[in-house]
Coordinates of C-alpha atoms and ligand atoms in Angstrom, one line a residue:
M16 CA 21.4 -20.9 -3.2
R17 CA 19.8 -17.8 -4.4
I18 CA 17.1 -16.5 -3.2
P19 CA 14.7 -14.0 -5.1
F20 CA 13.2 -10.8 -3.1
L21 CA 9.8 -12.4 -3.8
D22 CA 8.4 -15.4 -6.2
L23 CA 5.6 -14.4 -7.5
G24 CA 5.0 -17.7 -10.0
A25 CA 5.3 -20.1 -6.4
A26 CA 2.0 -17.4 -5.4
Y27 CA 0.2 -18.7 -8.9
R28 CA 1.9 -22.1 -8.3
E29 CA 0.1 -22.8 -4.9
L30 CA -3.3 -21.7 -6.4
K31 CA -3.1 -22.7 -10.1
P32 CA -6.0 -25.1 -10.0
E33 CA -8.8 -22.4 -8.1
I34 CA -7.4 -19.8 -10.8
D35 CA -7.5 -21.3 -13.6
A36 CA -11.2 -22.7 -13.1
A37 CA -11.9 -18.9 -11.7
V38 CA -10.4 -17.7 -14.9
S39 CA -12.1 -20.0 -17.2
R40 CA -15.1 -19.1 -15.6
V41 CA -15.2 -15.8 -16.1
L42 CA -14.1 -16.5 -20.4
E43 CA -17.0 -18.5 -20.3
S44 CA -19.4 -16.7 -18.8
G45 CA -19.6 -14.2 -21.4
W46 CA -19.4 -11.0 -18.8
Y47 CA -16.4 -9.2 -19.2
I48 CA -17.0 -5.7 -18.4
L49 CA -18.3 -5.0 -14.0
G50 CA -20.9 -7.5 -13.4
P51 CA -21.3 -10.1 -10.8
E52 CA -17.8 -11.1 -10.4
V53 CA -17.0 -7.6 -10.0
E54 CA -19.8 -6.7 -6.9
A55 CA -19.1 -10.5 -5.7
F56 CA -15.6 -9.1 -5.0
E57 CA -16.9 -5.8 -3.7
S58 CA -19.1 -7.4 -1.5
E59 CA -16.2 -9.9 -0.4
W60 CA -13.3 -7.3 0.3
A61 CA -15.8 -4.8 1.8
A62 CA -16.6 -7.2 4.9
Y63 CA -12.8 -8.6 5.2
C64 CA -12.0 -5.2 5.7
E65 CA -14.7 -4.0 8.2
A66 CA -15.9 -1.9 6.2
R67 CA -19.5 -1.2 4.5
H68 CA -18.7 -0.6 0.8
A69 CA -15.7 -1.4 -1.7
V70 CA -15.6 -0.2 -5.4
G71 CA -13.1 -2.3 -7.5
L72 CA -10.5 -0.2 -9.8
A73 CA -8.1 -0.2 -12.2
N74 CA -5.2 0.1 -9.8
G75 CA -4.2 1.9 -6.5
L76 CA -3.4 5.5 -8.4
D77 CA -6.3 5.5 -9.4
A78 CA -8.2 4.6 -6.3
L79 CA -6.0 7.5 -4.7
T80 CA -7.1 9.9 -7.8
L81 CA -10.8 8.9 -7.7
A82 CA -10.6 9.5 -3.9
L83 CA -9.3 13.0 -3.8
R84 CA -12.1 13.6 -6.7
A85 CA -15.4 12.0 -5.0
L86 CA -14.2 14.5 -2.1
D87 CA -14.4 17.7 -4.5
I88 CA -10.2 18.3 -4.0
G89 CA -8.6 20.1 -6.6
P90 CA -6.8 23.1 -7.9
G91 CA -6.3 25.4 -5.6
D92 CA -6.1 23.0 -2.4
E93 CA -3.5 21.2 -0.2
V94 CA -3.5 18.4 0.8
I95 CA -0.8 16.6 3.7
V96 CA 1.3 13.5 2.5
P97 CA 4.4 11.1 4.0
S98 CA 7.4 13.1 2.4
N99 CA 8.9 9.1 2.1
T100 CA 6.0 7.2 0.6
Y101 CA 6.0 5.4 -3.1
I102 CA 5.7 8.3 -5.1
A103 CA 2.0 7.6 -6.1
T104 CA 0.7 9.1 -2.8
W105 CA 2.3 12.5 -4.6
L106 CA 0.9 11.9 -7.8
A107 CA -2.3 11.2 -7.2
V108 CA -2.8 14.5 -5.9
S109 CA -1.0 16.7 -8.5
E110 CA -2.9 14.6 -11.1
V111 CA -6.7 16.2 -9.5
G112 CA -4.5 19.5 -9.4
A113 CA -3.9 20.0 -5.8
T114 CA -0.9 20.1 -4.3
P115 CA 1.5 17.9 -2.0
V116 CA 2.2 18.7 1.1
P117 CA 5.2 16.8 2.5
V118 CA 5.5 15.9 6.2
E119 CA 8.0 14.0 7.9
P120 CA 8.2 10.5 9.2
D121 CA 8.8 9.4 12.7
Q122 CA 11.7 8.1 13.0
T123 CA 10.9 4.5 14.8
T124 CA 7.8 3.9 12.6
H125 CA 8.9 4.9 9.0
N126 CA 5.1 6.3 9.0
I127 CA 3.7 10.4 9.0
D128 CA 4.2 12.2 12.6
P129 CA 1.7 13.0 13.9
A130 CA 3.1 15.7 16.2
R131 CA 4.4 17.5 12.8
I132 CA 1.0 17.7 10.9
E133 CA -0.6 20.5 12.2
A134 CA 2.3 22.8 11.5
A135 CA 2.0 22.0 7.8
I136 CA -1.8 22.8 8.0
T137 CA -2.7 25.8 6.0
S138 CA -6.3 27.8 4.9
R139 CA -6.2 25.9 1.2
T140 CA -5.4 22.1 3.7
R141 CA -8.2 20.4 2.7
A142 CA -7.4 16.5 3.7
L143 CA -4.3 14.2 5.5
L144 CA -3.3 11.0 3.3
P145 CA -1.5 9.4 5.6
V146 CA 0.1 5.9 3.9
H147 CA 1.0 2.6 5.7
L148 CA 4.2 1.9 4.7
Y149 CA 5.5 -1.3 4.2
G150 CA 2.2 -3.1 5.6
Q151 CA 2.4 -1.0 8.8
P152 CA -0.4 1.0 10.3
A153 CA 0.0 4.9 10.5
D154 CA -1.2 6.3 13.9
L155 CA -4.6 7.3 12.9
D156 CA -5.9 8.2 16.4
P157 CA -4.1 11.1 16.6
I158 CA -4.6 12.1 12.6
L159 CA -8.2 11.1 12.9
D160 CA -8.3 13.7 16.1
I161 CA -6.6 16.8 14.1
A162 CA -8.6 16.2 11.0
Q163 CA -11.7 16.9 13.0
R164 CA -10.4 19.5 15.2
H165 CA -9.5 21.2 11.3
G166 CA -12.3 20.1 9.4
L167 CA -10.5 18.1 6.8
R168 CA -11.2 14.5 5.4
V169 CA -9.1 11.5 5.9
I170 CA -8.1 9.8 3.0
E171 CA -6.0 6.8 3.5
D172 CA -3.0 4.8 1.6
A173 CA -3.5 1.7 2.3
A174 CA -1.7 0.0 -1.3
Q175 CA 0.7 -2.1 1.4
A176 CA -1.5 -3.1 4.1
H177 CA -3.8 -5.8 3.7
G178 CA -5.1 -7.0 6.6
A179 CA -3.1 -5.2 9.0
R180 CA -5.2 -3.7 12.3
Y181 CA -5.5 -0.5 14.0
K182 CA -5.7 -1.6 17.9
G183 CA -8.2 -4.7 16.8
A184 CA -9.8 -3.2 13.7
R185 CA -8.6 -3.9 10.2
I186 CA -7.6 -0.7 8.2
G187 CA -10.5 -0.4 5.6
A188 CA -12.7 2.4 7.6
H189 CA -11.1 4.4 9.6
G190 CA -10.9 7.6 7.7
D191 CA -12.9 9.0 5.3
I192 CA -11.9 6.9 2.4
V193 CA -9.2 4.5 2.1
C194 CA -7.4 3.4 -1.2
W195 CA -6.3 -0.1 -2.0
S196 CA -3.6 -1.6 -4.9
F197 CA -3.6 -5.4 -6.1
Y198 CA -0.8 -4.5 -7.8
P199 CA 1.0 -8.6 -8.2
G200 CA 3.5 -7.7 -5.7
K201 CA 1.1 -6.6 -2.8
N202 CA -0.1 -8.7 -0.1
L203 CA -3.3 -9.3 -2.2
G204 CA -2.1 -9.9 -5.6
A205 CA -3.9 -9.5 -8.9
L206 CA -2.2 -11.2 -12.3
G207 CA -1.8 -7.4 -13.9
D208 CA -3.2 -4.5 -12.3
A209 CA -6.1 -3.6 -10.1
G210 CA -7.1 -1.3 -7.3
A211 CA -10.4 -0.2 -4.5
I212 CA -11.2 2.2 -2.4
T213 CA -13.4 1.1 0.6
T214 CA -15.1 3.1 2.8
N215 CA -18.2 3.6 5.0
D216 CA -19.7 6.1 3.7
A217 CA -21.9 5.5 0.7
A218 CA -22.4 8.4 -0.9
L219 CA -18.7 8.5 -1.1
A220 CA -19.0 5.0 -3.0
E221 CA -21.5 6.2 -4.6
R222 CA -19.7 8.7 -6.1
V223 CA -16.7 6.6 -6.8
A224 CA -18.5 4.0 -8.7
L225 CA -19.3 7.0 -11.0
L226 CA -16.5 7.7 -11.5
R227 CA -14.9 5.0 -12.5
N228 CA -17.6 4.4 -15.0
Y229 CA -17.2 7.5 -17.4
G230 CA -19.2 9.4 -15.0
S231 CA -22.7 7.4 -16.1
R232 CA -24.8 4.7 -13.7
Q233 CA -27.1 4.3 -16.8
K234 CA -25.6 3.5 -20.5
Y235 CA -25.4 6.9 -22.6
V236 CA -26.4 9.7 -19.2
N237 CA -22.8 10.7 -18.0
E238 CA -23.6 12.7 -14.9
E239 CA -20.3 14.3 -15.0
A240 CA -17.0 14.0 -16.3
G241 CA -15.4 10.7 -15.4
V242 CA -12.7 7.9 -16.6
N243 CA -12.7 4.3 -17.1
S244 CA -11.5 2.6 -14.5
R245 CA -13.0 -0.4 -13.9
L246 CA -11.8 -3.3 -12.1
D247 CA -11.4 -6.4 -14.7
P248 CA -13.9 -9.5 -14.2
V249 CA -10.9 -11.4 -14.7
Q250 CA -8.5 -9.9 -12.3
A251 CA -11.5 -10.0 -9.6
A252 CA -11.7 -14.0 -9.9
I253 CA -8.3 -14.3 -9.0
L254 CA -8.4 -11.8 -6.2
R255 CA -11.5 -13.6 -4.9
V256 CA -9.4 -17.4 -4.7
K257 CA -6.5 -15.0 -3.4
L258 CA -8.5 -13.1 -0.8
G259 CA -9.3 -16.9 0.5
V260 CA -6.0 -17.5 1.5
L261 CA -5.3 -13.9 2.7
D262 CA -4.9 -14.3 6.3
Q263 CA -2.9 -17.3 6.3
W264 CA -0.7 -16.4 4.3
T265 CA -0.2 -13.1 6.5
E266 CA 0.8 -15.9 8.9
R267 CA 3.5 -16.9 7.2
R268 CA 4.6 -13.6 6.7
R269 CA 4.5 -12.9 10.1
A270 CA 6.7 -16.1 10.5
V271 CA 9.6 -14.9 8.2
A272 CA 9.4 -11.6 9.9
A273 CA 9.6 -13.0 13.5
A274 CA 12.4 -15.1 12.2
Y275 CA 14.3 -12.2 11.1
N276 CA 13.4 -10.0 14.6
L277 CA 15.4 -13.5 15.9
G278 CA 18.0 -14.0 13.6
L279 CA 19.0 -10.6 13.1
A280 CA 19.1 -9.4 16.9
E281 CA 22.7 -8.6 16.9
S282 CA 23.5 -7.4 13.7
G283 CA 23.7 -3.8 14.7
L284 CA 21.2 -3.3 12.2
I285 CA 18.4 -1.1 13.2
L286 CA 15.3 -3.9 12.9
P287 CA 11.4 -3.0 11.7
H288 CA 10.0 -1.4 15.3
V289 CA 6.5 -2.3 15.6
P290 CA 4.3 -0.3 18.4
D291 CA 1.8 -2.6 20.5
W292 CA -1.3 -1.5 18.9
A293 CA 0.2 -2.3 15.9
D294 CA -0.4 -5.3 13.9
P295 CA 1.1 -5.2 10.5
A296 CA 0.7 -6.6 7.3
W297 CA 4.2 -7.5 7.1
H298 CA 4.5 -6.1 3.2
L299 CA 8.2 -5.4 3.7
Y300 CA 10.7 -6.3 6.3
V301 CA 12.8 -3.2 5.9
V302 CA 16.2 -2.7 8.0
R303 CA 18.2 0.7 8.3
T304 CA 22.0 0.8 8.4
S305 CA 23.9 4.0 7.3
D306 CA 26.4 1.2 5.5
R307 CA 23.6 0.0 3.1
D308 CA 25.1 0.5 -0.5
A309 CA 27.9 -2.0 0.5
L310 CA 25.8 -4.3 2.4
Q311 CA 23.1 -4.6 -0.3
G312 CA 25.9 -5.3 -3.0
R313 CA 27.6 -8.3 -0.9
M314 CA 24.0 -9.8 -0.7
T315 CA 23.4 -9.4 -4.7
E316 CA 26.8 -11.4 -4.5
A317 CA 25.8 -13.8 -2.1
G318 CA 21.9 -14.7 -4.1
I319 CA 20.1 -12.8 -2.0
G320 CA 17.5 -9.9 -3.9
T321 CA 16.5 -7.1 -1.7
L322 CA 15.2 -3.9 -2.5
I323 CA 15.2 -0.1 -1.6
H324 CA 11.9 1.4 -1.0
Y325 CA 12.3 4.0 -2.1
P326 CA 15.8 4.9 -2.9
I327 CA 14.8 8.6 -4.5
P328 CA 11.9 10.5 -2.3
P329 CA 8.9 12.1 -4.0
H330 CA 10.6 15.6 -3.2
M331 CA 14.0 14.9 -5.2
Q332 CA 12.5 13.4 -8.4
Q333 CA 12.6 15.2 -11.0
A334 CA 8.6 15.2 -11.5
Y335 CA 8.3 17.9 -8.4
A336 CA 11.6 20.0 -9.1
G337 CA 8.9 22.2 -9.9
L338 CA 7.7 22.2 -6.8
G339 CA 10.9 24.1 -5.6
I340 CA 11.6 22.0 -2.0
A341 CA 15.0 21.8 -1.1
P342 CA 16.7 18.2 -0.6
D343 CA 17.5 19.1 2.6
A344 CA 14.1 20.8 3.3
L345 CA 13.0 16.8 4.6
P346 CA 16.7 15.5 5.8
L347 CA 14.4 12.6 7.4
A348 CA 13.5 11.3 4.1
H349 CA 16.4 11.9 3.1
T350 CA 17.9 9.8 5.7
L351 CA 15.8 7.0 5.3
A352 CA 15.9 6.7 1.2
S353 CA 19.4 6.7 1.5
E354 CA 19.5 3.9 4.8
V355 CA 16.6 1.4 3.9
L356 CA 16.8 -2.1 3.5
S357 CA 14.1 -4.3 2.0
L358 CA 15.0 -8.6 2.5
P359 CA 13.5 -11.1 1.0
M360 CA 9.8 -11.7 2.3
G361 CA 6.4 -13.5 1.3
P362 CA 4.7 -16.3 1.6
H363 CA 6.9 -18.1 -0.4
L364 CA 10.1 -17.5 2.2
D365 CA 10.6 -20.6 3.3
K366 CA 12.8 -21.3 6.3
N367 CA 16.3 -22.6 5.4
A368 CA 15.6 -19.6 2.6
N369 CA 15.0 -17.1 5.7
R370 CA 18.4 -18.3 8.3
F371 CA 20.3 -18.1 4.7
A372 CA 19.5 -14.4 4.4
C373 CA 20.4 -13.7 8.2
Q374 CA 23.8 -15.5 7.5
S375 CA 24.8 -13.8 4.9
I376 CA 24.2 -10.8 6.7
Y377 CA 25.9 -11.4 9.5
R378 CA 28.7 -12.8 6.8
N379 CA 28.9 -9.4 5.4
I380 CA 28.0 -6.4 7.8
Ligands
PLP403 C1 1.8 0.3 -5.0 C2 1.4 1.4 -4.3 C3 0.3 2.1 -4.9 C4 -0.1 2.5 -6.3 O1 -0.4 1.0 -7.0 P1 -0.7 1.0 -7.8 O2 -1.7 0.0 -8.4 O3 0.7 0.2 -8.5 O4 -1.1 2.0 -9.0 C5 -0.1 3.5 -4.5 N1 0.2 4.1 -3.1 C6 1.8 2.9 -2.4 C7 2.4 3.3 -1.0 C8 2.5 1.6 -3.3 O5 3.0 0.7 -2.4

């Protein structure tokens, strides 16, 4: 038995008739940039996220970058980011010319630790940029409270958290602006690159919509120096099909996570901790062990695909050598990077595969 980490082909096969019809509809419409398909997805995505506005974009990194630009964050500004995240969170801050200032995670949830944020705030800090890592919401109430007391904006990186809930409310409009990726492997995945922002602030939504389209509302009239980061209508049509099954597929992920929780309870691995106010989207099921590399090697030999999210924290990447952050300045990010292991997870992992993965772990730890 071979178990892939994630089976994207199975996702397409399950929805093939609907997806093929949606793609044909766009191809036959003669409308290939923005237009009705993108607008329909934007309103459906906003409604799903319990947000007033959504703006479709080319990818998740652009969502973060344009959110920062829409808030006028740029050179000389600092933005507080998690020390352990996918590097895109940091890169967006760098791309607008601001400086990412890392804050260490809560070790039990892997999300930014609100208790450590205030010590990192300076007179240059403009925004807090929490990430809902692995699909589990960050603890937003204390983050929003700190932001309010210090006059900061909150940008959420929700690239892994489609459908997650914080204290009962969907991720989508707690902060000023929420950034989404629909990269194929995400819980709501396009069949190519795609992204979006959601927000309750009409002015911010309008600013992002302007920036994504050359800073232009009216053709050949440019109000500001924007970019081209438009959501492709073919991807919008595919996303509308997949949005229809998102809750059902999240349920399947939840069942996989529940089976791991039960199956691995005696394994000695540190299993995901879910605070009672969190309803995760289960983008990833991440365990921790100091013997990670050996376990991963033996699982690979047994035919079970695992991944590491993420093996090198941003501050230890060559890309950020210029910030001059010593590797041991962020010990938690460093430790997590050497101990985390993501097990096979997805809406198409069946019960047998789920059980086989657990058994293989018992044989190999
Ligand atoms: C995937 C991801 C992004 C970037 O999304 P792209 O669409 O690949 O640009 C940003 N942040 C996090 C946490 C992600 O997982």
